[in-house]
Amino acid sequence: IPVNHKWDKNTGAKKIFKVINTLGGAWIEGEGGVGKTEFLKTFQDIIDRNRIRYRFQKCIHKHNENPRMFEDFQEWRKDNPCFAIKLAPTNKACNNIGGKTLQKGLGIPVMDIDVEDKSPAYFDKICSKLAGDGYSKPCYDYAVFDEISFMDGWDWSLIYSLKRRIPHLKFILSGDIIRQLPPVGEEWRNFYNAYVIKELVGFTKIKFNYNFRTGISGNVLWKEWSKHPERFKVDNFHPITERNICFTNIKRKKVIAHLEDRVKYSGLPHLVLRKNYDDPYGGMFEEEDYKPDGHRPELVIMFGTPLIACKSNKEFGIAKNEFRKVIGYDDDLIELCDGKKYEYKFIYDNFLSAYCITTHKSQGDTYRDKYTIHEWGVFSGDSLFKRRLRYVAQSRSTDPENNIVYKS
């Protein structure tokens, strides 16, 4: 079902959801900027409103001692869903939709499974929760999965298990598999035509074609730009931008080092954060050149420095790969754009410089400022994977015609 024209959250999104609910679920497909995330936010608004109505009617039925209360509510919720679980494969994606990661939401183990352990698996507990008990605990109506292009075969197997165990559970899948980068290590698999995805959504696909970033319907970046990388002029002498995208980690570290050195020798106020060693031998065991992960042992901070979280921190509401920007600092604390102040050590231990990131890390981002794509020669290969790389790197911009610089 194509959606070729501009739509709004108050009317268009609600009508789209009505179609999806009638058909029993759907795959929301479309390029970046077509409103997939905004639709999911509207979906959550609908769920929240229905849940309020559900609780109000539940009080009335209890007061009237309706013996068929649970059965009546089951019928009512077919048209007015009230309970949904929202999941995504990355912290950044799940924060955008207000959900949980697949690992946390479905109990996917991050360590090897102990075959000797006879206790109920966490995944079984999740299934039990979603299915309800048939009386006092209601079952869930929807399971929503965003950024499905990141999901590998193991993830799809678990999701299909949900469908088999809870047949009445409806699914909304959101993502752009054909144009986004495939899961690392499974580039050879054809998830786009997988039968399991079609079965999960009842063979229904809603294709968003109108792009709110460009204001047109259709995908010029994929249909034309990604096929002809030679049309874009490489300018190695263009002044380096504050935001940069590259393919390899080696190039990323070089770009970051260049920009940090430029800050240090610019004469502008800045901080240089280093690891604090508790070394009774006077620092003879300090790492002089690089950290074990290949990053320089210092982090240069100034007003406006972009940072990317290298780990999640639930206490401070920080998810891995989320971006922050420095807006101020004093002798003890650094203030970020989230309005919170952090100690120097916390910033050093939890963040890396985000002057340059890889294409994989940039997926899901939207940039309104100018940025540089490095290693354009690597991006310009003939394979489908390289074409996807080009598309992801260029489609981050709201104005790719004027706001992208290309370097070799």
Short mmCIF file of C-alpha atoms in Angstrom, two decimals:
data_model
loop_
_atom_site.label_atom_id
_atom_site.label_comp_id
_atom_site.label_asym_id
_atom_site.label_seq_id
_atom_site.Cartn_x
_atom_site.Cartn_y
_atom_site.Cartn_z
CA ILE A 1 0.00 0.00 0.00
CA PRO A 2 1.86 3.16 -1.13
CA VAL A 3 1.56 6.46 0.74
CA ASN A 4 2.74 9.01 -1.83
CA HIS A 5 1.51 12.27 -0.34
CA LYS A 6 2.25 14.36 2.71
CA TRP A 7 0.36 13.29 5.82
CA ASP A 8 0.04 14.66 9.34
CA LYS A 9 0.06 13.03 12.77
CA ASN A 10 -3.45 14.04 13.77
CA THR A 11 -5.32 12.72 10.75
CA GLY A 12 -3.09 10.84 8.33
CA ALA A 13 -1.25 8.68 10.87
CA LYS A 14 -4.50 7.69 12.57
CA LYS A 15 -6.04 6.62 9.27
CA ILE A 16 -2.93 4.62 8.41
CA PHE A 17 -3.11 2.88 11.76
CA LYS A 18 -6.79 2.09 11.24
CA VAL A 19 -5.87 0.28 8.03
CA ILE A 20 -3.03 -1.58 9.76
CA ASN A 21 -5.23 -2.64 12.66
CA THR A 22 -7.93 -3.88 10.31
CA LEU A 23 -5.42 -5.96 8.34
CA GLY A 24 -3.78 -7.38 11.46
CA GLY A 25 -0.37 -5.67 11.36
CA ALA A 26 2.03 -4.32 8.74
CA TRP A 27 5.58 -3.62 7.72
CA ILE A 28 6.20 0.15 7.56
CA GLU A 29 8.83 0.58 4.85
CA GLY A 30 10.49 3.73 3.63
CA GLU A 31 13.73 5.66 3.40
CA GLY A 32 15.04 7.96 6.12
CA GLY A 33 12.86 11.04 6.60
CA VAL A 34 9.50 9.61 5.49
CA GLY A 35 8.02 9.67 9.00
CA LYS A 36 8.35 6.09 10.26
CA THR A 37 9.36 7.16 13.77
CA GLU A 38 6.69 9.87 13.89
CA PHE A 39 4.08 7.30 12.96
CA LEU A 40 5.22 5.06 15.81
CA LYS A 41 4.92 8.00 18.23
CA THR A 42 1.35 8.57 17.06
CA PHE A 43 0.70 4.86 17.48
CA GLN A 44 1.83 5.16 21.11
CA ASP A 45 -0.51 8.14 21.63
CA ILE A 46 -3.40 6.00 20.36
CA ILE A 47 -2.44 3.14 22.68
CA ASP A 48 -2.20 5.50 25.68
CA ARG A 49 -5.64 7.00 25.01
CA ASN A 50 -7.22 3.58 24.57
CA ARG A 51 -5.69 2.38 27.83
CA ILE A 52 -7.31 5.28 29.70
CA ARG A 53 -10.68 4.38 28.19
CA TYR A 54 -10.03 0.72 29.01
CA ARG A 55 -9.45 1.44 32.70
CA PHE A 56 -12.52 3.69 32.89
CA GLN A 57 -14.77 1.05 31.34
CA LYS A 58 -13.21 -1.64 33.54
CA CYS A 59 -14.37 0.27 36.63
CA ILE A 60 -17.90 0.49 35.22
CA HIS A 61 -18.04 -3.24 34.39
CA LYS A 62 -16.77 -4.15 37.84
CA HIS A 63 -19.34 -1.90 39.46
CA ASN A 64 -22.09 -3.55 37.38
CA GLU A 65 -20.64 -7.01 38.14
CA ASN A 66 -20.59 -8.01 34.49
CA PRO A 67 -19.78 -11.76 34.37
CA ARG A 68 -18.52 -11.47 30.77
CA MET A 69 -16.27 -8.50 31.45
CA PHE A 70 -13.06 -10.12 30.27
CA GLU A 71 -14.62 -11.53 27.08
CA ASP A 72 -16.27 -8.18 26.28
CA PHE A 73 -12.99 -6.37 26.68
CA GLN A 74 -11.25 -8.84 24.38
CA GLU A 75 -13.72 -7.96 21.63
CA TRP A 76 -13.51 -4.22 22.33
CA ARG A 77 -9.72 -4.24 22.14
CA LYS A 78 -9.71 -5.73 18.65
CA ASP A 79 -10.62 -2.24 17.40
CA ASN A 80 -9.10 -0.33 20.33
CA PRO A 81 -5.71 -1.85 21.20
CA CYS A 82 -4.42 -0.88 24.64
CA PHE A 83 -1.21 -2.78 25.29
CA ALA A 84 1.95 -2.83 23.17
CA ILE A 85 5.61 -3.68 23.62
CA LYS A 86 8.07 -1.59 21.59
CA LEU A 87 11.51 -2.96 20.81
CA ALA A 88 14.53 -2.04 18.70
CA PRO A 89 17.96 -3.60 18.17
CA THR A 90 19.97 -0.52 19.29
CA ASN A 91 19.82 1.85 22.24
CA LYS A 92 19.57 4.85 19.93
CA ALA A 93 16.58 3.41 18.08
CA CYS A 94 14.70 2.29 21.18
CA ASN A 95 15.16 5.73 22.75
CA ASN A 96 13.62 7.32 19.65
CA ILE A 97 10.44 5.28 20.08
CA GLY A 98 10.45 5.07 23.88
CA GLY A 99 10.97 1.31 23.95
CA LYS A 100 13.48 -1.32 25.03
CA THR A 101 16.31 -3.10 23.30
CA LEU A 102 15.71 -6.60 21.94
CA GLN A 103 18.12 -8.03 24.52
CA LYS A 104 16.28 -6.49 27.44
CA GLY A 105 12.76 -6.79 26.07
CA LEU A 106 12.97 -10.42 24.94
CA GLY A 107 15.67 -11.70 27.28
CA ILE A 108 18.17 -12.45 24.52
CA PRO A 109 21.31 -13.72 26.29
CA VAL A 110 24.54 -11.80 25.79
CA MET A 111 26.59 -14.69 27.20
CA ASP A 112 26.65 -18.38 26.37
CA ILE A 113 23.57 -20.30 27.50
CA ASP A 114 24.07 -22.76 30.37
CA VAL A 115 22.45 -26.00 29.19
CA GLU A 116 22.53 -27.33 32.77
CA ASP A 117 20.31 -24.52 34.02
CA LYS A 118 16.78 -25.92 34.48
CA SER A 119 15.10 -22.67 35.59
CA PRO A 120 12.52 -21.11 33.21
CA ALA A 121 14.17 -19.06 30.47
CA TYR A 122 13.64 -15.31 30.62
CA PHE A 123 12.20 -15.44 27.11
CA ASP A 124 9.50 -17.82 28.39
CA LYS A 125 8.63 -15.33 31.11
CA ILE A 126 8.32 -12.57 28.53
CA CYS A 127 6.00 -14.75 26.42
CA SER A 128 3.89 -15.48 29.49
CA LYS A 129 3.63 -11.78 30.27
CA LEU A 130 2.61 -10.84 26.73
CA ALA A 131 0.06 -13.68 26.49
CA GLY A 132 -1.70 -12.81 29.76
CA ASP A 133 -3.46 -15.38 31.93
CA GLY A 134 -6.85 -15.39 30.22
CA TYR A 135 -8.60 -13.60 33.07
CA SER A 136 -7.05 -10.98 35.35
CA LYS A 137 -3.93 -10.17 33.31
CA PRO A 138 -4.76 -8.93 29.80
CA CYS A 139 -2.74 -10.05 26.83
CA TYR A 140 -0.76 -7.59 24.73
CA ASP A 141 -2.27 -6.40 21.47
CA TYR A 142 0.83 -5.32 19.52
CA ALA A 143 4.56 -5.94 19.32
CA VAL A 144 6.42 -3.12 17.54
CA PHE A 145 9.95 -3.49 16.15
CA ASP A 146 11.84 -0.49 14.80
CA GLU A 147 15.04 -0.39 12.69
CA ILE A 148 14.57 -3.98 11.54
CA SER A 149 17.47 -3.66 9.08
CA PHE A 150 19.81 -4.16 12.07
CA MET A 151 18.24 -7.48 13.04
CA ASP A 152 19.97 -10.79 12.28
CA GLY A 153 18.66 -14.32 11.84
CA TRP A 154 18.67 -15.10 15.57
CA ASP A 155 16.51 -12.03 16.28
CA TRP A 156 13.99 -13.01 13.62
CA SER A 157 13.80 -16.55 15.01
CA LEU A 158 12.85 -15.25 18.45
CA ILE A 159 10.26 -12.85 17.03
CA TYR A 160 8.68 -15.64 15.04
CA SER A 161 8.56 -17.69 18.26
CA LEU A 162 6.42 -14.92 19.74
CA LYS A 163 4.03 -15.24 16.80
CA ARG A 164 3.76 -19.01 17.21
CA ARG A 165 3.20 -18.83 20.97
CA ILE A 166 0.79 -15.88 20.91
CA PRO A 167 -1.17 -16.15 17.62
CA HIS A 168 -3.44 -13.18 18.33
CA LEU A 169 -0.47 -10.81 18.84
CA LYS A 170 -0.23 -8.29 15.99
CA PHE A 171 3.09 -7.00 14.67
CA ILE A 172 4.24 -3.65 13.32
CA LEU A 173 7.71 -3.76 11.76
CA SER A 174 9.45 -0.55 10.78
CA GLY A 175 12.60 -0.18 8.75
CA ASP A 176 14.31 0.04 5.38
CA ILE A 177 16.01 -3.29 4.76
CA ILE A 178 16.75 -2.92 1.06
CA ARG A 179 18.70 0.36 1.34
CA GLN A 180 20.23 0.21 4.82
CA LEU A 181 23.36 -1.68 5.79
CA PRO A 182 22.82 -5.37 6.63
CA PRO A 183 23.69 -6.92 10.01
CA VAL A 184 27.43 -7.35 10.46
CA GLY A 185 28.45 -10.89 9.57
CA GLU A 186 25.22 -11.68 7.71
CA GLU A 187 25.62 -9.49 4.63
CA TRP A 188 24.92 -12.50 2.40
CA ARG A 189 21.42 -13.18 3.76
CA ASN A 190 18.32 -11.95 1.93
CA PHE A 191 16.14 -10.69 4.77
CA TYR A 192 14.18 -8.39 2.45
CA ASN A 193 12.33 -11.32 0.82
CA ALA A 194 12.21 -13.50 3.93
CA TYR A 195 8.92 -15.37 4.23
CA VAL A 196 8.97 -15.06 8.03
CA ILE A 197 8.66 -11.26 7.80
CA LYS A 198 5.69 -11.52 5.45
CA GLU A 199 3.99 -13.99 7.77
CA LEU A 200 4.56 -11.84 10.85
CA VAL A 201 2.76 -8.86 9.31
CA GLY A 202 0.01 -10.77 7.54
CA PHE A 203 1.55 -10.07 4.11
CA THR A 204 0.86 -6.35 4.47
CA LYS A 205 3.36 -3.61 3.65
CA ILE A 206 2.74 0.13 3.98
CA LYS A 207 5.28 2.00 1.88
CA PHE A 208 5.93 5.62 2.88
CA ASN A 209 7.16 7.45 -0.23
CA TYR A 210 6.79 11.13 0.70
CA ASN A 211 10.03 12.45 2.21
CA PHE A 212 9.54 15.20 4.79
CA ARG A 213 13.23 16.18 4.58
CA THR A 214 13.23 16.88 0.84
CA GLY A 215 9.54 17.63 0.35
CA ILE A 216 9.17 15.27 -2.62
CA SER A 217 7.76 11.82 -3.23
CA GLY A 218 10.26 9.28 -4.45
CA ASN A 219 13.85 8.43 -3.65
CA VAL A 220 16.33 10.27 -5.86
CA LEU A 221 19.26 9.33 -3.64
CA TRP A 222 18.68 5.62 -4.11
CA LYS A 223 17.42 5.54 -7.68
CA GLU A 224 19.95 7.97 -9.17
CA TRP A 225 22.68 9.18 -6.80
CA SER A 226 23.68 5.79 -5.42
CA LYS A 227 24.08 4.41 -8.98
CA HIS A 228 26.48 7.13 -10.11
CA PRO A 229 29.14 7.89 -7.48
CA GLU A 230 31.37 9.37 -10.19
CA ARG A 231 29.11 12.42 -10.50
CA PHE A 232 30.27 13.76 -7.12
CA LYS A 233 33.46 15.82 -7.16
CA VAL A 234 36.15 14.97 -4.61
CA ASP A 235 37.67 18.10 -3.05
CA ASN A 236 40.57 17.20 -0.76
CA PHE A 237 41.42 20.89 -0.24
CA HIS A 238 38.03 21.89 1.13
CA PRO A 239 38.25 23.07 4.77
CA ILE A 240 37.46 20.19 7.09
CA THR A 241 34.01 20.24 8.65
CA GLU A 242 33.11 19.64 12.29
CA ARG A 243 30.97 16.63 11.35
CA ASN A 244 32.51 13.78 9.37
CA ILE A 245 31.57 10.29 8.16
CA CYS A 246 33.98 7.59 7.00
CA PHE A 247 34.06 3.85 6.29
CA THR A 248 36.99 2.54 8.33
CA ASN A 249 37.93 3.06 11.97
CA ILE A 250 41.50 3.88 10.96
CA LYS A 251 40.32 6.92 9.00
CA ARG A 252 37.94 7.90 11.79
CA LYS A 253 40.78 8.04 14.32
CA LYS A 254 42.96 10.06 11.95
CA VAL A 255 40.24 12.67 11.36
CA ILE A 256 39.54 12.96 15.10
CA ALA A 257 43.26 13.31 15.87
CA HIS A 258 43.60 16.06 13.23
CA LEU A 259 40.66 18.05 14.60
CA GLU A 260 41.71 17.63 18.24
CA ASP A 261 45.27 18.77 17.42
CA ARG A 262 43.86 21.79 15.63
CA VAL A 263 41.89 22.70 18.78
CA LYS A 264 44.95 22.27 21.01
CA TYR A 265 47.10 24.58 18.89
CA SER A 266 44.38 27.10 18.06
CA GLY A 267 44.83 29.16 21.22
CA LEU A 268 41.14 28.77 22.08
CA PRO A 269 40.13 27.77 25.62
CA HIS A 270 39.98 23.98 25.93
CA LEU A 271 40.53 21.02 28.23
CA VAL A 272 42.63 17.93 27.65
CA LEU A 273 41.27 14.98 29.60
CA ARG A 274 43.57 12.08 30.38
CA LYS A 275 43.17 8.95 32.43
CA ASN A 276 44.05 9.40 36.09
CA TYR A 277 46.46 6.71 37.23
CA ASP A 278 46.88 5.76 40.87
CA ASP A 279 50.49 4.72 40.31
CA PRO A 280 52.93 4.70 43.24
CA TYR A 281 55.81 4.43 40.75
CA GLY A 282 55.26 7.90 39.36
CA GLY A 283 53.50 7.08 36.13
CA MET A 284 56.08 4.71 34.68
CA PHE A 285 53.29 2.35 33.62
CA GLU A 286 51.13 4.96 31.86
CA GLU A 287 50.16 4.33 28.25
CA GLU A 288 51.95 7.01 26.31
CA ASP A 289 50.50 6.70 22.83
CA TYR A 290 47.20 4.88 22.54
CA LYS A 291 44.54 3.14 24.58
CA PRO A 292 44.06 -0.63 24.11
CA ASP A 293 41.09 0.06 21.80
CA GLY A 294 43.24 2.20 19.52
CA HIS A 295 41.96 5.60 20.68
CA ARG A 296 44.32 8.31 21.78
CA PRO A 297 44.73 8.49 25.56
CA GLU A 298 43.35 12.02 25.64
CA LEU A 299 40.00 13.67 24.99
CA VAL A 300 40.09 17.32 23.92
CA ILE A 301 37.12 19.33 25.17
CA MET A 302 36.01 22.82 24.21
CA PHE A 303 32.70 24.62 23.83
CA GLY A 304 30.65 22.76 21.19
CA THR A 305 32.72 19.55 21.15
CA PRO A 306 30.56 16.64 19.88
CA LEU A 307 30.70 13.44 21.93
CA ILE A 308 29.37 9.92 21.44
CA ALA A 309 28.63 7.55 24.31
CA CYS A 310 30.83 4.44 24.26
CA LYS A 311 28.70 2.67 26.90
CA SER A 312 25.22 2.87 28.39
CA ASN A 313 24.57 4.39 31.81
CA LYS A 314 21.04 3.91 33.10
CA GLU A 315 21.53 6.16 36.11
CA PHE A 316 22.22 9.19 33.92
CA GLY A 317 19.90 8.20 31.06
CA ILE A 318 22.72 7.70 28.58
CA ALA A 319 22.49 5.03 25.89
CA LYS A 320 25.41 3.68 23.91
CA ASN A 321 26.03 5.56 20.63
CA GLU A 322 23.91 8.54 21.71
CA PHE A 323 25.32 11.96 20.88
CA ARG A 324 25.93 14.85 23.25
CA LYS A 325 27.52 18.28 22.83
CA VAL A 326 29.59 20.23 25.33
CA ILE A 327 27.94 23.54 26.25
CA GLY A 328 30.22 24.58 29.10
CA TYR A 329 32.76 23.56 31.70
CA ASP A 330 34.51 24.80 34.85
CA ASP A 331 37.33 23.57 37.06
CA ASP A 332 35.46 20.45 38.16
CA LEU A 333 32.49 19.71 35.90
CA ILE A 334 31.55 19.58 32.22
CA GLU A 335 28.03 20.52 31.15
CA LEU A 336 26.45 18.73 28.18
CA CYS A 337 23.47 19.61 26.03
CA ASP A 338 21.17 17.42 28.15
CA GLY A 339 21.45 20.08 30.87
CA LYS A 340 23.44 17.87 33.25
CA LYS A 341 26.93 18.40 34.62
CA TYR A 342 29.40 15.55 34.84
CA GLU A 343 32.80 15.05 36.42
CA TYR A 344 35.84 14.96 34.17
CA LYS A 345 36.44 11.27 34.87
CA PHE A 346 32.87 10.35 33.96
CA ILE A 347 33.17 12.12 30.59
CA TYR A 348 36.51 10.46 29.86
CA ASP A 349 35.28 6.97 30.79
CA ASN A 350 31.88 7.12 29.06
CA PHE A 351 32.37 9.24 25.92
CA LEU A 352 34.54 9.42 22.82
CA SER A 353 35.05 12.29 20.43
CA ALA A 354 32.34 12.38 17.74
CA TYR A 355 34.11 14.65 15.25
CA CYS A 356 34.05 11.64 12.95
CA ILE A 357 31.95 8.45 13.01
CA THR A 358 31.61 5.43 10.75
CA THR A 359 28.72 4.95 8.34
CA HIS A 360 27.31 2.15 10.49
CA LYS A 361 27.15 4.47 13.51
CA SER A 362 25.41 7.19 11.49
CA GLN A 363 22.38 5.06 10.60
CA GLY A 364 19.22 6.65 11.94
CA ASP A 365 20.74 10.14 12.27
CA THR A 366 19.57 13.34 10.60
CA TYR A 367 22.01 16.19 9.90
CA ARG A 368 21.05 19.75 9.06
CA ASP A 369 24.59 21.12 8.99
CA LYS A 370 27.38 20.53 6.48
CA TYR A 371 29.49 17.38 6.81
CA THR A 372 32.27 15.55 4.98
CA ILE A 373 32.24 11.99 3.64
CA HIS A 374 35.80 10.67 3.70
CA GLU A 375 37.18 7.73 1.70
CA TRP A 376 34.81 8.39 -1.19
CA GLY A 377 36.93 6.11 -3.36
CA VAL A 378 36.06 3.22 -1.03
CA PHE A 379 32.40 4.19 -1.10
CA SER A 380 32.39 4.21 -4.91
CA GLY A 381 32.62 0.44 -5.43
CA ASP A 382 30.24 -1.47 -7.69
CA SER A 383 28.78 -3.91 -5.18
CA LEU A 384 25.32 -3.62 -3.61
CA PHE A 385 26.97 -3.23 -0.21
CA LYS A 386 28.94 -0.17 -1.42
CA ARG A 387 25.80 1.25 -2.95
CA ARG A 388 24.09 0.95 0.43
CA LEU A 389 27.08 2.61 2.08
CA ARG A 390 26.79 5.58 -0.26
CA TYR A 391 23.07 5.85 0.30
CA VAL A 392 23.33 5.74 4.10
CA ALA A 393 26.10 8.35 4.15
CA GLN A 394 24.33 10.76 1.79
CA SER A 395 20.79 10.32 3.13
CA ARG A 396 21.74 11.61 6.60
CA SER A 397 21.51 15.17 5.26
CA THR A 398 18.35 17.24 4.94
CA ASP A 399 20.04 19.03 2.02
CA PRO A 400 22.47 16.56 0.38
CA GLU A 401 22.87 18.73 -2.71
CA ASN A 402 24.55 21.56 -0.79
CA ASN A 403 25.65 20.22 2.59
CA ILE A 404 27.97 17.31 1.73
CA VAL A 405 31.72 17.55 1.01
CA TYR A 406 33.54 14.57 -0.53
CA LYS A 407 37.15 13.64 0.21
CA SER A 408 39.26 10.67 -0.83
#
